[in-house]
Amino acid sequence: MSGSGKPPADDVRDVVPRILRVAAAIGWRFLVVVAALYVVGTVTGYLAGLVVPVAIALLLAALLAPGVDQFAGLGVPRGLATALVLVGGLVILGGVLTFVVVTFVNGIPGLVSQLSQSVDTATKWLTDGPLHLSDNQIREASARFMATLTENQSDITTGALTTAATVGEVLTQTLLVLFTLIFFLYDGPRIWQFLIRAAPDRVRTRVDVAGRRGLAALVSYVRATSAVAVVDAVGIGIGLAVLGVPLAIPLAALVFLGAFIPIIGAVVAGSVAILIALVANGVVAGLVVAGIVIAVMQLESHVLQPLLLGRAVKLHPLAVVLAITGGLLVGGIAGALLSVPLLAVLNSGIRSLLSEADEHVDPADVHASEPEESAPDEPGLDTEVGPKP
């Protein structure tokens, strides 16, 4: 005992079991990390109207920036290169959307007619089939349905007004995405150099290399996902067109957009295609479309993801599923869309920071168009989705 009456620190450590001391040390550090993540998540959710457009602009910049760099490398001024790539992308996107919308509008009357025939067929089956329902019972069910709609008319109206407000927010955020994208493409390198000034001088080069590795992973992810989305859309679209399913092209476009949300998006879009085929063309066509969707999903899971996404993001399938689920719970559709690219960027950046091979790498030698190849044996969530190419 010391003169102050308190036991020495060594005596206290001897009294407390080592496993309890280790557990306490890990526990309070874990609580600090959880608290920090909670604060970051809360702030991000509060600023979702700002964070999501900037994140989407970053994804689009990862897709378009290599084109701007190629034009700039040919001697084209960067401002003109940005304008060429951006206008070209908008023209292509606008043309595709216009074609899809016009096709969808033109196909609605035929779909309504086929839906009416399907309702008549279902009604006939209910009356003449094994259920033997009477016309009065069917009319009563229809009357109850209409009464339910009437009773909830105010809720439906409120939902329509909310949707209108949401459309206004979407338009505003779309303008923010476009505005941010312009500056990411034109002034991206200088913006990045400004951001890394926050890092201490002794580690600034390592942070620069890690950030460029993360950007390379993001570029590879966007390219690979685009390729997978095109294959999914073409495969399912051809199947729908051959079967004569209405709105085949808009449904293929929906599959293309849904494929950017890994695993979940393509399944949901394919389910919509199956439902329309079932309603418009009957049970047999619905089953055939279901088989086509399953075949395309198997092609994506066992061929495209190992060859493309596996090389691009170097993430284990379990990590992808958990990231999507967590993003969906936290941020809805936007969270599911952004969770995997965020995880890919963090995984690549952290691997670079931990890699001894990147200690002496010149940041100028790290190109966004090249996938990260350093530190292949570093531990982490870097098990590829399939064999290494």
PDB file of N, CA and C in Angstrom, residues 58-129:
ATOM      1  N   LEU A  58     -20.771  11.449 -58.025  1.00  0.00           N
ATOM      2  CA  LEU A  58     -19.459  10.811 -57.966  1.00  0.00           C
ATOM      3  C   LEU A  58     -19.450   9.512 -58.763  1.00  0.00           C
ATOM      4  N   LEU A  59     -20.544   8.730 -58.684  1.00  0.00           N
ATOM      5  CA  LEU A  59     -20.643   7.505 -59.483  1.00  0.00           C
ATOM      6  C   LEU A  59     -20.617   7.832 -60.979  1.00  0.00           C
ATOM      7  N   LEU A  60     -21.373   8.850 -61.373  1.00  0.00           N
ATOM      8  CA  LEU A  60     -21.387   9.234 -62.785  1.00  0.00           C
ATOM      9  C   LEU A  60     -20.024   9.778 -63.212  1.00  0.00           C
ATOM     10  N   ALA A  61     -19.367  10.502 -62.318  1.00  0.00           N
ATOM     11  CA  ALA A  61     -18.032  11.008 -62.637  1.00  0.00           C
ATOM     12  C   ALA A  61     -17.048   9.861 -62.823  1.00  0.00           C
ATOM     13  N   ALA A  62     -17.182   8.813 -62.012  1.00  0.00           N
ATOM     14  CA  ALA A  62     -16.316   7.647 -62.171  1.00  0.00           C
ATOM     15  C   ALA A  62     -16.525   6.991 -63.532  1.00  0.00           C
ATOM     16  N   LEU A  63     -17.752   7.066 -64.063  1.00  0.00           N
ATOM     17  CA  LEU A  63     -18.038   6.488 -65.371  1.00  0.00           C
ATOM     18  C   LEU A  63     -17.531   7.374 -66.515  1.00  0.00           C
ATOM     19  N   LEU A  64     -17.630   8.698 -66.349  1.00  0.00           N
ATOM     20  CA  LEU A  64     -17.330   9.615 -67.443  1.00  0.00           C
ATOM     21  C   LEU A  64     -15.922  10.208 -67.390  1.00  0.00           C
ATOM     22  N   ALA A  65     -15.304  10.227 -66.203  1.00  0.00           N
ATOM     23  CA  ALA A  65     -13.998  10.875 -66.063  1.00  0.00           C
ATOM     24  C   ALA A  65     -12.928  10.278 -66.974  1.00  0.00           C
ATOM     25  N   PRO A  66     -12.855   8.948 -67.149  1.00  0.00           N
ATOM     26  CA  PRO A  66     -11.842   8.430 -68.085  1.00  0.00           C
ATOM     27  C   PRO A  66     -11.980   9.003 -69.491  1.00  0.00           C
ATOM     28  N   GLY A  67     -13.216   9.234 -69.951  1.00  0.00           N
ATOM     29  CA  GLY A  67     -13.410   9.847 -71.264  1.00  0.00           C
ATOM     30  C   GLY A  67     -12.881  11.267 -71.311  1.00  0.00           C
ATOM     31  N   VAL A  68     -13.131  12.032 -70.243  1.00  0.00           N
ATOM     32  CA  VAL A  68     -12.605  13.396 -70.176  1.00  0.00           C
ATOM     33  C   VAL A  68     -11.075  13.371 -70.176  1.00  0.00           C
ATOM     34  N   ASP A  69     -10.485  12.446 -69.422  1.00  0.00           N
ATOM     35  CA  ASP A  69      -9.025  12.349 -69.374  1.00  0.00           C
ATOM     36  C   ASP A  69      -8.440  11.990 -70.742  1.00  0.00           C
ATOM     37  N   GLN A  70      -9.139  11.121 -71.489  1.00  0.00           N
ATOM     38  CA  GLN A  70      -8.639  10.753 -72.809  1.00  0.00           C
ATOM     39  C   GLN A  70      -8.676  11.944 -73.758  1.00  0.00           C
ATOM     40  N   PHE A  71      -9.775  12.701 -73.740  1.00  0.00           N
ATOM     41  CA  PHE A  71      -9.837  13.901 -74.573  1.00  0.00           C
ATOM     42  C   PHE A  71      -8.747  14.888 -74.175  1.00  0.00           C
ATOM     43  N   ALA A  72      -8.568  15.083 -72.860  1.00  0.00           N
ATOM     44  CA  ALA A  72      -7.543  16.014 -72.391  1.00  0.00           C
ATOM     45  C   ALA A  72      -6.149  15.551 -72.805  1.00  0.00           C
ATOM     46  N   GLY A  73      -5.930  14.221 -72.801  1.00  0.00           N
ATOM     47  CA  GLY A  73      -4.640  13.696 -73.233  1.00  0.00           C
ATOM     48  C   GLY A  73      -4.363  13.926 -74.711  1.00  0.00           C
ATOM     49  N   LEU A  74      -5.417  14.088 -75.492  1.00  0.00           N
ATOM     50  CA  LEU A  74      -5.257  14.375 -76.925  1.00  0.00           C
ATOM     51  C   LEU A  74      -5.062  15.855 -77.211  1.00  0.00           C
ATOM     52  N   GLY A  75      -4.995  16.667 -76.152  1.00  0.00           N
ATOM     53  CA  GLY A  75      -4.767  18.090 -76.334  1.00  0.00           C
ATOM     54  C   GLY A  75      -6.012  18.941 -76.316  1.00  0.00           C
ATOM     55  N   VAL A  76      -7.179  18.333 -76.084  1.00  0.00           N
ATOM     56  CA  VAL A  76      -8.412  19.101 -76.011  1.00  0.00           C
ATOM     57  C   VAL A  76      -8.463  19.810 -74.655  1.00  0.00           C
ATOM     58  N   PRO A  77      -8.791  21.104 -74.609  1.00  0.00           N
ATOM     59  CA  PRO A  77      -8.914  21.785 -73.307  1.00  0.00           C
ATOM     60  C   PRO A  77      -9.899  21.052 -72.401  1.00  0.00           C
ATOM     61  N   ARG A  78      -9.587  21.015 -71.102  1.00  0.00           N
ATOM     62  CA  ARG A  78     -10.386  20.198 -70.191  1.00  0.00           C
ATOM     63  C   ARG A  78     -11.839  20.672 -70.123  1.00  0.00           C
ATOM     64  N   GLY A  79     -12.049  21.991 -70.212  1.00  0.00           N
ATOM     65  CA  GLY A  79     -13.425  22.484 -70.209  1.00  0.00           C
ATOM     66  C   GLY A  79     -14.218  21.967 -71.399  1.00  0.00           C
ATOM     67  N   LEU A  80     -13.585  22.002 -72.595  1.00  0.00           N
ATOM     68  CA  LEU A  80     -14.250  21.498 -73.797  1.00  0.00           C
ATOM     69  C   LEU A  80     -14.442  19.986 -73.718  1.00  0.00           C
ATOM     70  N   ALA A  81     -13.440  19.283 -73.184  1.00  0.00           N
ATOM     71  CA  ALA A  81     -13.567  17.832 -73.032  1.00  0.00           C
ATOM     72  C   ALA A  81     -14.722  17.482 -72.098  1.00  0.00           C
ATOM     73  N   THR A  82     -14.850  18.230 -71.008  1.00  0.00           N
ATOM     74  CA  THR A  82     -15.962  18.001 -70.082  1.00  0.00           C
ATOM     75  C   THR A  82     -17.295  18.228 -70.774  1.00  0.00           C
ATOM     76  N   ALA A  83     -17.373  19.317 -71.551  1.00  0.00           N
ATOM     77  CA  ALA A  83     -18.627  19.618 -72.250  1.00  0.00           C
ATOM     78  C   ALA A  83     -18.972  18.536 -73.258  1.00  0.00           C
ATOM     79  N   LEU A  84     -17.978  18.054 -74.013  1.00  0.00           N
ATOM     80  CA  LEU A  84     -18.229  17.022 -75.020  1.00  0.00           C
ATOM     81  C   LEU A  84     -18.740  15.737 -74.383  1.00  0.00           C
ATOM     82  N   VAL A  85     -18.058  15.287 -73.330  1.00  0.00           N
ATOM     83  CA  VAL A  85     -18.451  14.038 -72.679  1.00  0.00           C
ATOM     84  C   VAL A  85     -19.812  14.181 -72.018  1.00  0.00           C
ATOM     85  N   LEU A  86     -20.033  15.301 -71.335  1.00  0.00           N
ATOM     86  CA  LEU A  86     -21.292  15.485 -70.619  1.00  0.00           C
ATOM     87  C   LEU A  86     -22.465  15.617 -71.592  1.00  0.00           C
ATOM     88  N   VAL A  87     -22.308  16.426 -72.621  1.00  0.00           N
ATOM     89  CA  VAL A  87     -23.392  16.593 -73.601  1.00  0.00           C
ATOM     90  C   VAL A  87     -23.647  15.281 -74.331  1.00  0.00           C
ATOM     91  N   GLY A  88     -22.578  14.580 -74.705  1.00  0.00           N
ATOM     92  CA  GLY A  88     -22.764  13.289 -75.359  1.00  0.00           C
ATOM     93  C   GLY A  88     -23.519  12.298 -74.477  1.00  0.00           C
ATOM     94  N   GLY A  89     -23.144  12.248 -73.194  1.00  0.00           N
ATOM     95  CA  GLY A  89     -23.852  11.360 -72.272  1.00  0.00           C
ATOM     96  C   GLY A  89     -25.311  11.742 -72.101  1.00  0.00           C
ATOM     97  N   LEU A  90     -25.585  13.047 -71.998  1.00  0.00           N
ATOM     98  CA  LEU A  90     -26.970  13.499 -71.849  1.00  0.00           C
ATOM     99  C   LEU A  90     -27.795  13.206 -73.094  1.00  0.00           C
ATOM    100  N   VAL A  91     -27.179  13.365 -74.280  1.00  0.00           N
ATOM    101  CA  VAL A  91     -27.902  13.077 -75.528  1.00  0.00           C
ATOM    102  C   VAL A  91     -28.255  11.598 -75.602  1.00  0.00           C
ATOM    103  N   ILE A  92     -27.306  10.740 -75.275  1.00  0.00           N
ATOM    104  CA  ILE A  92     -27.581   9.302 -75.305  1.00  0.00           C
ATOM    105  C   ILE A  92     -28.648   8.935 -74.280  1.00  0.00           C
ATOM    106  N   LEU A  93     -28.494   9.452 -73.054  1.00  0.00           N
ATOM    107  CA  LEU A  93     -29.470   9.145 -72.010  1.00  0.00           C
ATOM    108  C   LEU A  93     -30.849   9.684 -72.376  1.00  0.00           C
ATOM    109  N   GLY A  94     -30.900  10.931 -72.881  1.00  0.00           N
ATOM    110  CA  GLY A  94     -32.185  11.500 -73.260  1.00  0.00           C
ATOM    111  C   GLY A  94     -32.838  10.736 -74.393  1.00  0.00           C
ATOM    112  N   GLY A  95     -32.041  10.314 -75.372  1.00  0.00           N
ATOM    113  CA  GLY A  95     -32.601   9.533 -76.472  1.00  0.00           C
ATOM    114  C   GLY A  95     -33.166   8.206 -76.009  1.00  0.00           C
ATOM    115  N   VAL A  96     -32.414   7.529 -75.128  1.00  0.00           N
ATOM    116  CA  VAL A  96     -32.901   6.235 -74.618  1.00  0.00           C
ATOM    117  C   VAL A  96     -34.177   6.423 -73.804  1.00  0.00           C
ATOM    118  N   LEU A  97     -34.192   7.422 -72.916  1.00  0.00           N
ATOM    119  CA  LEU A  97     -35.379   7.649 -72.091  1.00  0.00           C
ATOM    120  C   LEU A  97     -36.584   8.038 -72.939  1.00  0.00           C
ATOM    121  N   THR A  98     -36.359   8.881 -73.948  1.00  0.00           N
ATOM    122  CA  THR A  98     -37.465   9.267 -74.827  1.00  0.00           C
ATOM    123  C   THR A  98     -38.024   8.060 -75.558  1.00  0.00           C
ATOM    124  N   PHE A  99     -37.129   7.218 -76.066  1.00  0.00           N
ATOM    125  CA  PHE A  99     -37.574   6.018 -76.773  1.00  0.00           C
ATOM    126  C   PHE A  99     -38.357   5.094 -75.842  1.00  0.00           C
ATOM    127  N   VAL A 100     -37.850   4.927 -74.611  1.00  0.00           N
ATOM    128  CA  VAL A 100     -38.529   4.049 -73.663  1.00  0.00           C
ATOM    129  C   VAL A 100     -39.908   4.604 -73.291  1.00  0.00           C
ATOM    130  N   VAL A 101     -39.974   5.923 -73.020  1.00  0.00           N
ATOM    131  CA  VAL A 101     -41.255   6.517 -72.622  1.00  0.00           C
ATOM    132  C   VAL A 101     -42.270   6.446 -73.756  1.00  0.00           C
ATOM    133  N   VAL A 102     -41.840   6.766 -74.986  1.00  0.00           N
ATOM    134  CA  VAL A 102     -42.760   6.705 -76.124  1.00  0.00           C
ATOM    135  C   VAL A 102     -43.251   5.282 -76.337  1.00  0.00           C
ATOM    136  N   THR A 103     -42.345   4.319 -76.241  1.00  0.00           N
ATOM    137  CA  THR A 103     -42.748   2.911 -76.396  1.00  0.00           C
ATOM    138  C   THR A 103     -43.711   2.495 -75.305  1.00  0.00           C
ATOM    139  N   PHE A 104     -43.465   2.938 -74.086  1.00  0.00           N
ATOM    140  CA  PHE A 104     -44.340   2.597 -72.966  1.00  0.00           C
ATOM    141  C   PHE A 104     -45.738   3.183 -73.171  1.00  0.00           C
ATOM    142  N   VAL A 105     -45.800   4.463 -73.582  1.00  0.00           N
ATOM    143  CA  VAL A 105     -47.102   5.102 -73.792  1.00  0.00           C
ATOM    144  C   VAL A 105     -47.865   4.421 -74.921  1.00  0.00           C
ATOM    145  N   ASN A 106     -47.155   4.077 -76.004  1.00  0.00           N
ATOM    146  CA  ASN A 106     -47.818   3.415 -77.118  1.00  0.00           C
ATOM    147  C   ASN A 106     -48.276   2.001 -76.770  1.00  0.00           C
ATOM    148  N   GLY A 107     -47.594   1.379 -75.823  1.00  0.00           N
ATOM    149  CA  GLY A 107     -47.957   0.003 -75.472  1.00  0.00           C
ATOM    150  C   GLY A 107     -49.029  -0.106 -74.406  1.00  0.00           C
ATOM    151  N   ILE A 108     -49.362   1.007 -73.740  1.00  0.00           N
ATOM    152  CA  ILE A 108     -50.366   0.964 -72.677  1.00  0.00           C
ATOM    153  C   ILE A 108     -51.738   0.502 -73.177  1.00  0.00           C
ATOM    154  N   PRO A 109     -52.275   1.035 -74.320  1.00  0.00           N
ATOM    155  CA  PRO A 109     -53.603   0.571 -74.761  1.00  0.00           C
ATOM    156  C   PRO A 109     -53.671  -0.932 -74.995  1.00  0.00           C
ATOM    157  N   GLY A 110     -52.638  -1.487 -75.633  1.00  0.00           N
ATOM    158  CA  GLY A 110     -52.632  -2.932 -75.846  1.00  0.00           C
ATOM    159  C   GLY A 110     -52.585  -3.701 -74.538  1.00  0.00           C
ATOM    160  N   LEU A 111     -51.809  -3.196 -73.576  1.00  0.00           N
ATOM    161  CA  LEU A 111     -51.730  -3.859 -72.278  1.00  0.00           C
ATOM    162  C   LEU A 111     -53.070  -3.803 -71.557  1.00  0.00           C
ATOM    163  N   VAL A 112     -53.744  -2.658 -71.639  1.00  0.00           N
ATOM    164  CA  VAL A 112     -55.061  -2.537 -71.009  1.00  0.00           C
ATOM    165  C   VAL A 112     -56.047  -3.509 -71.634  1.00  0.00           C
ATOM    166  N   SER A 113     -56.010  -3.638 -72.966  1.00  0.00           N
ATOM    167  CA  SER A 113     -56.906  -4.568 -73.648  1.00  0.00           C
ATOM    168  C   SER A 113     -56.634  -6.007 -73.216  1.00  0.00           C
ATOM    169  N   GLN A 114     -55.345  -6.374 -73.169  1.00  0.00           N
ATOM    170  CA  GLN A 114     -55.010  -7.730 -72.745  1.00  0.00           C
ATOM    171  C   GLN A 114     -55.354  -7.944 -71.271  1.00  0.00           C
ATOM    172  N   LEU A 115     -55.198  -6.899 -70.471  1.00  0.00           N
ATOM    173  CA  LEU A 115     -55.574  -7.019 -69.064  1.00  0.00           C
ATOM    174  C   LEU A 115     -57.070  -7.247 -68.921  1.00  0.00           C
ATOM    175  N   SER A 116     -57.865  -6.554 -69.756  1.00  0.00           N
ATOM    176  CA  SER A 116     -59.314  -6.751 -69.721  1.00  0.00           C
ATOM    177  C   SER A 116     -59.670  -8.178 -70.095  1.00  0.00           C
ATOM    178  N   GLN A 117     -58.997  -8.718 -71.115  1.00  0.00           N
ATOM    179  CA  GLN A 117     -59.244 -10.107 -71.493  1.00  0.00           C
ATOM    180  C   GLN A 117     -58.846 -11.063 -70.381  1.00  0.00           C
ATOM    181  N   SER A 118     -57.739 -10.755 -69.706  1.00  0.00           N
ATOM    182  CA  SER A 118     -57.309 -11.628 -68.601  1.00  0.00           C
ATOM    183  C   SER A 118     -58.312 -11.581 -67.455  1.00  0.00           C
ATOM    184  N   VAL A 119     -58.876 -10.387 -67.190  1.00  0.00           N
ATOM    185  CA  VAL A 119     -59.895 -10.287 -66.137  1.00  0.00           C
ATOM    186  C   VAL A 119     -61.130 -11.086 -66.510  1.00  0.00           C
ATOM    187  N   ASP A 120     -61.534 -11.010 -67.788  1.00  0.00           N
ATOM    188  CA  ASP A 120     -62.697 -11.798 -68.231  1.00  0.00           C
ATOM    189  C   ASP A 120     -62.421 -13.290 -68.099  1.00  0.00           C
ATOM    190  N   THR A 121     -61.194 -13.691 -68.458  1.00  0.00           N
ATOM    191  CA  THR A 121     -60.832 -15.110 -68.333  1.00  0.00           C
ATOM    192  C   THR A 121     -60.832 -15.547 -66.873  1.00  0.00           C
ATOM    193  N   ALA A 122     -60.290 -14.693 -65.992  1.00  0.00           N
ATOM    194  CA  ALA A 122     -60.276 -15.037 -64.572  1.00  0.00           C
ATOM    195  C   ALA A 122     -61.689 -15.099 -64.006  1.00  0.00           C
ATOM    196  N   THR A 123     -62.541 -14.166 -64.435  1.00  0.00           N
ATOM    197  CA  THR A 123     -63.934 -14.184 -63.969  1.00  0.00           C
ATOM    198  C   THR A 123     -64.644 -15.448 -64.423  1.00  0.00           C
ATOM    199  N   LYS A 124     -64.415 -15.850 -65.666  1.00  0.00           N
ATOM    200  CA  LYS A 124     -65.031 -17.078 -66.176  1.00  0.00           C
ATOM    201  C   LYS A 124     -64.536 -18.294 -65.404  1.00  0.00           C
ATOM    202  N   TRP A 125     -63.225 -18.280 -65.055  1.00  0.00           N
ATOM    203  CA  TRP A 125     -62.699 -19.415 -64.292  1.00  0.00           C
ATOM    204  C   TRP A 125     -63.312 -19.461 -62.897  1.00  0.00           C
ATOM    205  N   LEU A 126     -63.536 -18.277 -62.294  1.00  0.00           N
ATOM    206  CA  LEU A 126     -64.132 -18.245 -60.960  1.00  0.00           C
ATOM    207  C   LEU A 126     -65.573 -18.763 -60.966  1.00  0.00           C
ATOM    208  N   THR A 127     -66.297 -18.507 -62.072  1.00  0.00           N
ATOM    209  CA  THR A 127     -67.706 -18.937 -62.124  1.00  0.00           C
ATOM    210  C   THR A 127     -67.843 -20.372 -62.623  1.00  0.00           C
ATOM    211  N   ASP A 128     -67.041 -20.761 -63.631  1.00  0.00           N
ATOM    212  CA  ASP A 128     -67.181 -22.097 -64.217  1.00  0.00           C
ATOM    213  C   ASP A 128     -66.159 -23.087 -63.679  1.00  0.00           C
ATOM    214  N   GLY A 129     -65.161 -22.588 -62.960  1.00  0.00           N
ATOM    215  CA  GLY A 129     -64.123 -23.473 -62.456  1.00  0.00           C
ATOM    216  C   GLY A 129     -64.509 -24.180 -61.172  1.00  0.00           C
TER     217      GLY A 129
END
